[in-house]
Amino acid sequence: MQRKRWAPATGVLVTALVVSACSNSPASLPYTAGAKVDCGGKQTLAASGSTAQANAMTRFVDAYRQACSGQTLNYTANGSGNGIANFLAGRTDFAGSDTPLSGEQYATARQRCGGADAWNLPVVFGPLAITYNLAAVDSLVLDAPTLAKIFNGTITRWDDPALTLLNASMPAEDIHVIYRSDGSGTTDNFQAYLQSASGGAWNKGAGKAFNGDVGTGAVGNTGIAAAVKNTEGAIGYTELSYALQQGLFAAEIKTPASRRSLRPVRIGTDTVGKTIRGARITGAGNDLVLDLSSFYNPAQPDVYPIVLATYEIVCSKYPTFDVAKAVKAFLQAAIGPGQIELAKSGYIPLSPEFQARVSAAVDAISSVDAPKSE
């Protein structure tokens, strides 16, 4: 059988970007025109956390520097778990996390914030790519039950009948699972998808630690992408921008809807945009926690099911005015001019309606002490 190398993740996304390029221009993101960025406060902010949003943060910091001359943010992409720990310990001004605070963490955050509540503000949406490295295949189609069995060690060969049922033929090779070895919101989201969508094939739950008991660990999205690229027969999960950077191959995903339409879903701004339009806020007030479970089993075709939201975890009221002022300015830049051309880095810009909701929460951030005379 004559076989050809399938287009890598970059090729998959290019078409989608061309189709939806207008949605990423300032004209079609009306909130970027004259977006308010109220500069001032602390000169250099510190934040850490999610590696999934690291490439988006580069764009956000650039937008912040352009809007607020002399101000910047130092962001350390050390994983969601470490980011939350640093914020709760007062070592950073806010955290980036692919999962919101838990019940006990809310109480600790209230102490860190001087008695004020902490808010989870979703600023970044990005799809998780199921990346793989096979020398010669036409394409790779997977569904949630098969993915679950690969990542729990039940399926160990690429020519397993479950895979040949989804794909015309597969190479006679061992599967090499690559997973996140650090505490990761990306892992939490991926396992939540498997738990919800696999029809019982994954019974190991979610959480920031990988529960599959199989494979080789790698640190961060960068580590997974590099390991997959350098390992024949490998499969892993990584935020899309890292797949783009490495030129990795991304699987198409069959969902309940695509099983009926006989058309698996590729990653793209159009298929992911449809996903996040269904995002539902379950948090109270300005704590904008989302229920992502509706993403996992889409009822409509051409909706990509594995999408995570990255939250910026902030104090609703900071102990000092300088920090509150600068955090607000950074977030205003991130959700305003920072959204322009965000899709080129593998992320999905906020819709105008959702941006307005986040903007209202950002504007409500305050401080205990009074502003200094300026």
PDB file of N, CA and C in Angstrom, residues 83-89 99-113 116-120 313-314:
ATOM      1  N   GLY A  83       2.860  27.204  40.185  1.00  0.00           N
ATOM      2  CA  GLY A  83       2.368  28.574  40.097  1.00  0.00           C
ATOM      3  C   GLY A  83       1.422  28.915  41.229  1.00  0.00           C
ATOM      4  N   ILE A  84       0.492  28.001  41.516  1.00  0.00           N
ATOM      5  CA  ILE A  84      -0.438  28.229  42.627  1.00  0.00           C
ATOM      6  C   ILE A  84       0.315  28.279  43.951  1.00  0.00           C
ATOM      7  N   ALA A  85       1.260  27.368  44.142  1.00  0.00           N
ATOM      8  CA  ALA A  85       2.034  27.346  45.392  1.00  0.00           C
ATOM      9  C   ALA A  85       2.793  28.649  45.595  1.00  0.00           C
ATOM     10  N   ASN A  86       3.401  29.167  44.535  1.00  0.00           N
ATOM     11  CA  ASN A  86       4.144  30.427  44.643  1.00  0.00           C
ATOM     12  C   ASN A  86       3.222  31.590  44.985  1.00  0.00           C
ATOM     13  N   PHE A  87       2.052  31.622  44.363  1.00  0.00           N
ATOM     14  CA  PHE A  87       1.095  32.699  44.641  1.00  0.00           C
ATOM     15  C   PHE A  87       0.602  32.624  46.079  1.00  0.00           C
ATOM     16  N   LEU A  88       0.226  31.425  46.521  1.00  0.00           N
ATOM     17  CA  LEU A  88      -0.293  31.271  47.881  1.00  0.00           C
ATOM     18  C   LEU A  88       0.755  31.621  48.927  1.00  0.00           C
ATOM     19  N   ALA A  89       2.029  31.409  48.592  1.00  0.00           N
ATOM     20  CA  ALA A  89       3.115  31.736  49.524  1.00  0.00           C
ATOM     21  C   ALA A  89       3.519  33.200  49.450  1.00  0.00           C
ATOM     22  N   THR A  99      -6.130  24.829  35.944  1.00  0.00           N
ATOM     23  CA  THR A  99      -7.276  24.441  36.762  1.00  0.00           C
ATOM     24  C   THR A  99      -7.490  25.525  37.813  1.00  0.00           C
ATOM     25  N   PRO A 100      -8.738  25.765  38.207  1.00  0.00           N
ATOM     26  CA  PRO A 100      -8.986  26.803  39.212  1.00  0.00           C
ATOM     27  C   PRO A 100      -8.582  26.340  40.600  1.00  0.00           C
ATOM     28  N   LEU A 101      -8.607  27.278  41.534  1.00  0.00           N
ATOM     29  CA  LEU A 101      -8.332  26.941  42.930  1.00  0.00           C
ATOM     30  C   LEU A 101      -9.335  25.919  43.450  1.00  0.00           C
ATOM     31  N   SER A 102      -8.873  25.075  44.371  1.00  0.00           N
ATOM     32  CA  SER A 102      -9.756  24.125  45.044  1.00  0.00           C
ATOM     33  C   SER A 102     -10.294  24.758  46.323  1.00  0.00           C
ATOM     34  N   GLY A 103     -11.169  24.035  47.011  1.00  0.00           N
ATOM     35  CA  GLY A 103     -11.779  24.579  48.221  1.00  0.00           C
ATOM     36  C   GLY A 103     -10.768  24.994  49.271  1.00  0.00           C
ATOM     37  N   GLU A 104      -9.817  24.122  49.601  1.00  0.00           N
ATOM     38  CA  GLU A 104      -8.817  24.448  50.614  1.00  0.00           C
ATOM     39  C   GLU A 104      -7.902  25.572  50.148  1.00  0.00           C
ATOM     40  N   GLN A 105      -7.595  25.603  48.864  1.00  0.00           N
ATOM     41  CA  GLN A 105      -6.725  26.657  48.345  1.00  0.00           C
ATOM     42  C   GLN A 105      -7.394  28.021  48.420  1.00  0.00           C
ATOM     43  N   TYR A 106      -8.717  28.065  48.311  1.00  0.00           N
ATOM     44  CA  TYR A 106      -9.422  29.343  48.459  1.00  0.00           C
ATOM     45  C   TYR A 106      -9.154  29.944  49.838  1.00  0.00           C
ATOM     46  N   ALA A 107      -9.186  29.105  50.865  1.00  0.00           N
ATOM     47  CA  ALA A 107      -8.954  29.599  52.224  1.00  0.00           C
ATOM     48  C   ALA A 107      -7.530  30.113  52.387  1.00  0.00           C
ATOM     49  N   THR A 108      -6.560  29.388  51.830  1.00  0.00           N
ATOM     50  CA  THR A 108      -5.168  29.835  51.893  1.00  0.00           C
ATOM     51  C   THR A 108      -4.985  31.123  51.106  1.00  0.00           C
ATOM     52  N   ALA A 109      -5.645  31.205  49.960  1.00  0.00           N
ATOM     53  CA  ALA A 109      -5.537  32.412  49.136  1.00  0.00           C
ATOM     54  C   ALA A 109      -6.124  33.618  49.860  1.00  0.00           C
ATOM     55  N   ARG A 110      -7.180  33.400  50.631  1.00  0.00           N
ATOM     56  CA  ARG A 110      -7.773  34.511  51.378  1.00  0.00           C
ATOM     57  C   ARG A 110      -6.778  35.063  52.392  1.00  0.00           C
ATOM     58  N   GLN A 111      -6.011  34.199  53.014  1.00  0.00           N
ATOM     59  CA  GLN A 111      -4.969  34.663  53.933  1.00  0.00           C
ATOM     60  C   GLN A 111      -3.881  35.417  53.173  1.00  0.00           C
ATOM     61  N   ARG A 112      -3.468  34.875  52.031  1.00  0.00           N
ATOM     62  CA  ARG A 112      -2.426  35.521  51.238  1.00  0.00           C
ATOM     63  C   ARG A 112      -2.868  36.897  50.749  1.00  0.00           C
ATOM     64  N   CYS A 113      -4.167  37.040  50.471  1.00  0.00           N
ATOM     65  CA  CYS A 113      -4.704  38.295  49.944  1.00  0.00           C
ATOM     66  C   CYS A 113      -5.172  39.238  51.053  1.00  0.00           C
ATOM     67  N   ALA A 116      -9.037  39.072  51.644  1.00  0.00           N
ATOM     68  CA  ALA A 116      -9.895  39.204  50.465  1.00  0.00           C
ATOM     69  C   ALA A 116      -9.944  37.888  49.699  1.00  0.00           C
ATOM     70  N   ASP A 117     -11.000  37.695  48.940  1.00  0.00           N
ATOM     71  CA  ASP A 117     -11.124  36.495  48.120  1.00  0.00           C
ATOM     72  C   ASP A 117     -10.158  36.540  46.942  1.00  0.00           C
ATOM     73  N   ALA A 118      -9.797  35.365  46.446  1.00  0.00           N
ATOM     74  CA  ALA A 118      -9.052  35.257  45.189  1.00  0.00           C
ATOM     75  C   ALA A 118     -10.030  34.925  44.073  1.00  0.00           C
ATOM     76  N   TRP A 119      -9.726  35.405  42.878  1.00  0.00           N
ATOM     77  CA  TRP A 119     -10.560  35.146  41.705  1.00  0.00           C
ATOM     78  C   TRP A 119      -9.777  34.368  40.661  1.00  0.00           C
ATOM     79  N   ASN A 120     -10.476  33.480  39.967  1.00  0.00           N
ATOM     80  CA  ASN A 120      -9.936  32.762  38.817  1.00  0.00           C
ATOM     81  C   ASN A 120     -10.470  33.432  37.553  1.00  0.00           C
ATOM     82  N   ILE A 313      -4.923  33.678  38.369  1.00  0.00           N
ATOM     83  CA  ILE A 313      -5.470  33.665  39.722  1.00  0.00           C
ATOM     84  C   ILE A 313      -4.944  34.886  40.457  1.00  0.00           C
ATOM     85  N   VAL A 314      -5.856  35.770  40.839  1.00  0.00           N
ATOM     86  CA  VAL A 314      -5.491  37.074  41.382  1.00  0.00           C
ATOM     87  C   VAL A 314      -6.215  37.311  42.699  1.00  0.00           C
TER      88      VAL A 314
END
